[in-house]
Amino acid sequence: MGRSPCCDKVGLKKGPWTPEEDQKLLDYIKEHGHGSWRALPSKAGLQRCGKSCRLRWINYLRPDIKRGKFSLQEEQTIIQLHALLGNRWSAIATHLPKRTDNEIKNYWNTHLKKRLTKMGIDPVTHKPKNDALLTADGHSKSAANLSHIAQWESARLEAEARLVRESRLRTSTTTASTTNPPSPHLLTKPEPPPAIPSRSLDALKPWNHGLGRGITGGDHHLESPTSTLTFSENVRTVMGTGSGGENSIAMIEFVGSSSSCHEWKEEGFGNSSSQLQEDHHQYKEGFENSMSFTSHEMTLSIEATTTTWTSESLRSSTRDHHHHHHHNHNNNNNNDIVEEGFTNLLLNNNVDERNHSDAGGGEESENGSGSDYYEDNKNYWNSILNLVNSSPSDSSIF
DNA sequence: AAGCCCTTCAACCGCCTGAGA
DNA sequence: ATCTCAGGCGGTTGAAGGGCT
């Protein structure tokens, strides 16, 4: 219990690392791996506590770290994942290859949080600050349901992050047990964990259960009594991270929950440890059990809007970051808002200009009339879910 | 040039969790 | 069952640097 006493030792150096110390640490890890962090400093000839060494290695010296300015896409990823996960920086970092949790946390606190605040968006809830305008009508209920989805996905992301950590642990254990000294590459770039074949929006699976199955390809037009969802080409998640920084192509995969569970276990973890299989299997079961009573809410949520969700409209919610549209928000044409998407609002560099030029109408998106707020949120969460669906394939981790 | 303020980010602190004795 | 310890995480701090007056 309690703190590790290693840092309490007198005579241990604190503060900024010198190049000499860095070199010592690098040389040692290159040669021996880090093994026990606690024992490392004395072995490496460093007057530092193990924690300090670990931090220095993880946040600075590791060769697979990307440093420097965050790209627009990375910013978007952080904002979206933060909306889902909150301040779970390590979980967020698993979806941002080569970025450390510390770096992401710093970037959030120094850049993104301020930007959102400046725009009148609460950086904690990711909602416009005067959210009190929403009443207990269908819209707020819909928003609440979207929050449900976010929570589900949040739980899933956390579980995946845990799997990543476990996998790293296993890899490092395996590496440490080898007779040959591990290369820094092996130490810091673990084998990818078992692929998770179904990167689908789990929250929608029970709904699919209700709608029936048999979606195999082509243009899919799924209809419920009051809503319509259109999907293009492949139902299976496909993420278009265009080379030019173009963002996500929205896809939602509909897979029957029982079979997807089966696939997950049989295909995704066929070569992994039984514990991992069990872990994920249990998680999936728990997840889908929890879904069983919420699918009705899901349907209600969807019934609350008559908007057609097309792959194109979803896609447009996350693209054209640099293309700023000057919409007239008074014309009741929600499509404009839908197409722009909440995330784009967050990321748009010309926010101030918008607020000024759209005086009155521009306030809608910020203050949120119920309808527009819901539309914005829908795209916001869709954008997040698209990201979630796609990120692992883009990530070195997955 | 000097002083002040603000921003950034590396590093530390303290707590939590899980493994092992 | 309890305790100890290592590793990990998130919050916070403070030195350094840049901008402004």
Short mmCIF file of C-alpha atoms in Angstrom, two decimals, chain A residues 50-298:
data_model
loop_
_atom_site.label_atom_id
_atom_site.label_comp_id
_atom_site.label_asym_id
_atom_site.label_seq_id
_atom_site.Cartn_x
_atom_site.Cartn_y
_atom_site.Cartn_z
CA GLY A 50 12.85 4.18 -11.06
CA LYS A 51 9.72 6.13 -11.60
CA SER A 52 11.62 9.03 -13.01
CA CYS A 53 13.48 6.72 -15.38
CA ARG A 54 10.29 5.10 -16.51
CA LEU A 55 8.67 8.44 -17.18
CA ARG A 56 11.66 9.73 -19.05
CA TRP A 57 11.73 6.63 -21.21
CA ILE A 58 8.02 6.47 -21.88
CA ASN A 59 7.46 10.14 -22.51
CA TYR A 60 10.65 11.19 -24.15
CA LEU A 61 13.34 8.67 -25.03
CA ARG A 62 11.30 5.90 -26.57
CA PRO A 63 12.23 5.70 -30.24
CA ASP A 64 8.67 5.25 -31.44
CA ILE A 65 7.45 8.60 -30.23
CA LYS A 66 6.18 11.19 -32.58
CA ARG A 67 6.89 14.67 -31.38
CA GLY A 68 5.88 18.05 -32.58
CA LYS A 69 2.72 19.69 -33.65
CA PHE A 70 -0.52 17.78 -33.55
CA SER A 71 -2.23 17.41 -36.88
CA LEU A 72 -5.79 18.47 -37.41
CA GLN A 73 -6.82 14.87 -37.49
CA GLU A 74 -5.05 14.16 -34.26
CA GLU A 75 -6.81 17.12 -32.69
CA GLN A 76 -10.12 15.81 -33.86
CA THR A 77 -9.32 12.39 -32.52
CA ILE A 78 -8.45 13.79 -29.13
CA ILE A 79 -11.57 15.88 -28.92
CA GLN A 80 -13.78 13.04 -29.97
CA LEU A 81 -12.19 10.50 -27.71
CA HIS A 82 -12.22 12.92 -24.84
CA ALA A 83 -15.93 13.31 -25.33
CA LEU A 84 -16.21 9.58 -24.92
CA LEU A 85 -13.58 8.80 -22.38
CA GLY A 86 -13.07 11.95 -20.41
CA ASN A 87 -9.64 12.43 -18.91
CA ARG A 88 -8.56 8.87 -19.51
CA TRP A 89 -5.44 9.92 -21.25
CA SER A 90 -3.86 6.54 -21.52
CA ALA A 91 -6.96 5.14 -23.15
CA ILE A 92 -7.01 8.04 -25.55
CA ALA A 93 -3.35 7.55 -26.27
CA THR A 94 -3.95 3.99 -27.42
CA HIS A 95 -5.86 5.45 -30.34
CA LEU A 96 -3.20 7.98 -31.21
CA PRO A 97 -0.18 6.14 -32.46
CA LYS A 98 3.15 7.44 -31.28
CA ARG A 99 1.69 10.01 -28.94
CA THR A 100 2.07 9.66 -25.21
CA ASP A 101 -0.68 10.16 -22.72
CA ASN A 102 1.33 12.94 -21.13
CA GLU A 103 1.68 14.75 -24.40
CA ILE A 104 -1.99 14.39 -25.19
CA LYS A 105 -2.92 15.56 -21.74
CA ASN A 106 -0.70 18.60 -22.06
CA TYR A 107 -2.03 19.40 -25.46
CA TRP A 108 -5.57 19.12 -24.26
CA ASN A 109 -4.96 21.38 -21.29
CA THR A 110 -3.00 23.99 -23.17
CA HIS A 111 -4.78 24.08 -26.51
CA LEU A 112 -7.94 22.14 -26.98
CA LYS A 113 -9.62 22.83 -23.69
CA LYS A 114 -9.14 26.52 -24.14
CA ARG A 115 -10.37 26.44 -27.66
CA LEU A 116 -13.56 24.69 -26.67
CA THR A 117 -14.09 27.00 -23.73
CA LYS A 118 -13.61 29.99 -25.94
CA MET A 119 -16.28 28.65 -28.20
CA GLY A 120 -18.73 28.33 -25.38
CA ILE A 121 -18.47 24.58 -25.26
CA ASP A 122 -17.94 22.93 -21.96
CA PRO A 123 -14.73 20.93 -22.35
CA VAL A 124 -15.94 18.45 -19.77
CA THR A 125 -19.34 17.63 -21.19
CA HIS A 126 -18.63 18.69 -24.77
CA LYS A 127 -21.94 20.46 -24.82
CA PRO A 128 -22.74 24.11 -25.22
CA LYS A 129 -22.50 25.66 -21.82
CA ASN A 130 -26.04 26.96 -21.59
CA ASP A 131 -27.41 23.52 -22.08
CA ALA A 132 -30.28 24.42 -19.79
CA LEU A 133 -32.26 25.35 -22.88
CA LEU A 134 -32.90 21.72 -23.41
CA THR A 135 -36.02 20.54 -21.73
CA ALA A 136 -37.35 17.13 -20.95
CA ASP A 137 -38.79 16.71 -24.38
CA GLY A 138 -37.88 14.28 -27.08
CA HIS A 139 -34.80 16.10 -28.09
CA SER A 140 -33.14 16.05 -24.76
CA LYS A 141 -34.15 12.46 -24.46
CA SER A 142 -32.51 11.80 -27.76
CA ALA A 143 -29.44 13.55 -26.61
CA ALA A 144 -29.48 11.47 -23.48
CA ASN A 145 -29.71 8.36 -25.57
CA LEU A 146 -26.76 9.49 -27.55
CA SER A 147 -25.00 9.85 -24.28
CA HIS A 148 -25.91 6.28 -23.57
CA ILE A 149 -24.24 5.25 -26.76
CA ALA A 150 -21.23 7.22 -25.74
CA GLN A 151 -21.10 5.42 -22.45
CA TRP A 152 -21.33 2.06 -24.11
CA GLU A 153 -18.57 2.88 -26.47
CA SER A 154 -16.60 4.33 -23.63
CA ALA A 155 -16.84 1.05 -21.80
CA ARG A 156 -15.74 -0.79 -24.88
CA LEU A 157 -12.83 1.49 -25.46
CA GLU A 158 -11.70 1.05 -21.93
CA ALA A 159 -11.82 -2.68 -22.29
CA GLU A 160 -9.84 -2.48 -25.47
CA ALA A 161 -7.31 -0.22 -23.87
CA ARG A 162 -6.96 -2.75 -21.14
CA LEU A 163 -6.40 -5.47 -23.69
CA VAL A 164 -3.70 -3.38 -25.24
CA ARG A 165 -2.04 -2.94 -21.91
CA GLU A 166 -2.27 -6.62 -21.17
CA SER A 167 -0.89 -7.47 -24.52
CA ARG A 168 1.99 -5.10 -23.97
CA LEU A 169 2.63 -6.70 -20.67
CA ARG A 170 2.70 -10.13 -22.19
CA THR A 171 4.98 -9.01 -24.95
CA SER A 172 7.37 -7.40 -22.56
CA THR A 173 7.33 -10.47 -20.35
CA THR A 174 8.06 -12.67 -23.29
CA THR A 175 10.79 -10.35 -24.41
CA ALA A 176 12.37 -10.21 -21.01
CA SER A 177 12.44 -13.96 -20.79
CA THR A 178 14.47 -14.38 -23.91
CA THR A 179 18.13 -15.05 -23.54
CA ASN A 180 19.19 -12.52 -26.12
CA PRO A 181 19.05 -8.90 -25.10
CA PRO A 182 15.93 -7.38 -26.52
CA SER A 183 16.23 -4.69 -29.04
CA PRO A 184 14.82 -1.31 -28.21
CA HIS A 185 12.42 -1.83 -31.01
CA LEU A 186 10.98 -4.89 -29.37
CA LEU A 187 10.86 -3.20 -26.07
CA THR A 188 8.93 -0.28 -27.25
CA LYS A 189 6.95 -1.54 -30.15
CA PRO A 190 5.04 -4.49 -28.88
CA GLU A 191 3.47 -7.02 -31.14
CA PRO A 192 0.02 -5.94 -32.02
CA PRO A 193 -2.56 -7.56 -29.83
CA PRO A 194 -5.03 -9.92 -31.38
CA ALA A 195 -6.92 -8.26 -34.13
CA ILE A 196 -10.45 -7.43 -33.28
CA PRO A 197 -12.30 -8.31 -36.41
CA SER A 198 -15.49 -6.56 -35.69
CA ARG A 199 -14.90 -2.93 -35.10
CA SER A 200 -18.53 -2.24 -35.27
CA LEU A 201 -20.77 0.09 -33.45
CA ASP A 202 -21.86 -2.36 -30.83
CA ALA A 203 -24.58 -0.11 -29.62
CA LEU A 204 -26.50 -0.69 -32.79
CA LYS A 205 -26.31 -4.43 -32.86
CA PRO A 206 -29.40 -5.13 -30.81
CA TRP A 207 -31.27 -2.79 -33.01
CA ASN A 208 -30.14 -4.82 -35.92
CA HIS A 209 -31.41 -7.82 -34.08
CA GLY A 210 -34.81 -6.29 -34.18
CA LEU A 211 -34.55 -5.36 -37.80
CA GLY A 212 -33.39 -8.72 -38.92
CA ARG A 213 -30.19 -9.74 -40.59
CA GLY A 214 -28.88 -10.56 -43.98
CA ILE A 215 -26.98 -7.46 -44.86
CA THR A 216 -24.33 -8.64 -47.16
CA GLY A 217 -23.28 -5.80 -49.34
CA GLY A 218 -24.25 -3.26 -51.89
CA ASP A 219 -26.28 -0.25 -50.97
CA HIS A 220 -28.18 -0.95 -47.86
CA HIS A 221 -31.26 0.85 -46.99
CA LEU A 222 -32.39 -0.09 -43.57
CA GLU A 223 -35.74 1.08 -42.51
CA SER A 224 -37.53 1.27 -39.29
CA PRO A 225 -41.08 2.52 -39.10
CA THR A 226 -39.92 6.05 -38.56
CA SER A 227 -36.36 6.21 -39.56
CA THR A 228 -34.15 5.34 -42.43
CA LEU A 229 -30.53 4.58 -42.52
CA THR A 230 -28.62 4.27 -45.68
CA PHE A 231 -25.31 2.54 -45.96
CA SER A 232 -23.05 2.39 -48.86
CA GLU A 233 -20.96 -0.35 -50.35
CA ASN A 234 -19.50 -2.30 -47.55
CA VAL A 235 -21.38 -2.70 -44.37
CA ARG A 236 -18.21 -3.66 -42.63
CA THR A 237 -16.39 -0.73 -41.29
CA VAL A 238 -14.13 0.97 -43.73
CA MET A 239 -12.22 4.01 -42.75
CA GLY A 240 -11.05 6.38 -45.33
CA THR A 241 -8.16 8.22 -43.89
CA GLY A 242 -7.22 9.94 -47.03
CA SER A 243 -3.64 10.73 -47.62
CA GLY A 244 -4.42 14.38 -47.67
CA GLY A 245 -5.73 14.31 -44.17
CA GLU A 246 -9.26 13.76 -45.33
CA ASN A 247 -11.20 12.35 -42.55
CA SER A 248 -13.52 9.57 -41.87
CA ILE A 249 -15.92 7.81 -44.08
CA ALA A 250 -18.79 6.86 -41.93
CA MET A 251 -19.80 3.28 -41.84
CA ILE A 252 -21.84 1.40 -39.39
CA GLU A 253 -21.60 -2.32 -39.30
CA PHE A 254 -24.66 -4.29 -38.50
CA VAL A 255 -23.92 -7.73 -37.24
CA GLY A 256 -26.16 -9.95 -35.22
CA SER A 257 -24.94 -9.86 -31.69
CA SER A 258 -24.73 -13.55 -31.08
CA SER A 259 -22.86 -14.29 -34.23
CA SER A 260 -20.56 -11.37 -33.84
CA CYS A 261 -19.76 -12.62 -30.42
CA HIS A 262 -18.95 -15.92 -31.95
CA GLU A 263 -16.83 -14.35 -34.64
CA TRP A 264 -15.02 -12.28 -32.11
CA LYS A 265 -14.08 -15.29 -30.16
CA GLU A 266 -13.43 -17.72 -32.93
CA GLU A 267 -11.73 -15.50 -35.44
CA GLY A 268 -10.37 -12.60 -33.55
CA PHE A 269 -8.89 -14.51 -30.71
CA GLY A 270 -8.27 -17.82 -32.28
CA ASN A 271 -4.56 -17.48 -31.82
CA SER A 272 -4.54 -15.59 -28.60
CA SER A 273 -4.42 -16.76 -25.06
CA SER A 274 -7.50 -18.34 -23.65
CA GLN A 275 -7.56 -15.72 -20.98
CA LEU A 276 -7.77 -12.99 -23.52
CA GLN A 277 -10.50 -14.83 -25.28
CA GLU A 278 -12.40 -15.25 -22.12
CA ASP A 279 -11.88 -11.70 -21.12
CA HIS A 280 -13.18 -10.33 -24.33
CA HIS A 281 -15.94 -12.85 -24.52
CA GLN A 282 -17.14 -11.93 -21.09
CA TYR A 283 -16.93 -8.32 -21.94
CA LYS A 284 -18.93 -8.81 -25.08
CA GLU A 285 -21.52 -10.79 -23.22
CA GLY A 286 -21.83 -8.19 -20.55
CA PHE A 287 -22.00 -5.49 -23.10
CA GLU A 288 -24.67 -7.12 -25.12
CA ASN A 289 -26.68 -8.09 -22.11
CA SER A 290 -26.69 -4.51 -21.09
CA MET A 291 -27.84 -3.64 -24.55
CA SER A 292 -30.84 -5.87 -24.37
CA PHE A 293 -32.84 -3.48 -22.30
CA THR A 294 -31.64 -0.38 -23.96
CA SER A 295 -32.46 -1.26 -27.49
CA HIS A 296 -35.93 0.10 -26.98
CA GLU A 297 -34.47 3.38 -25.95
CA MET A 298 -32.32 3.23 -28.98
#
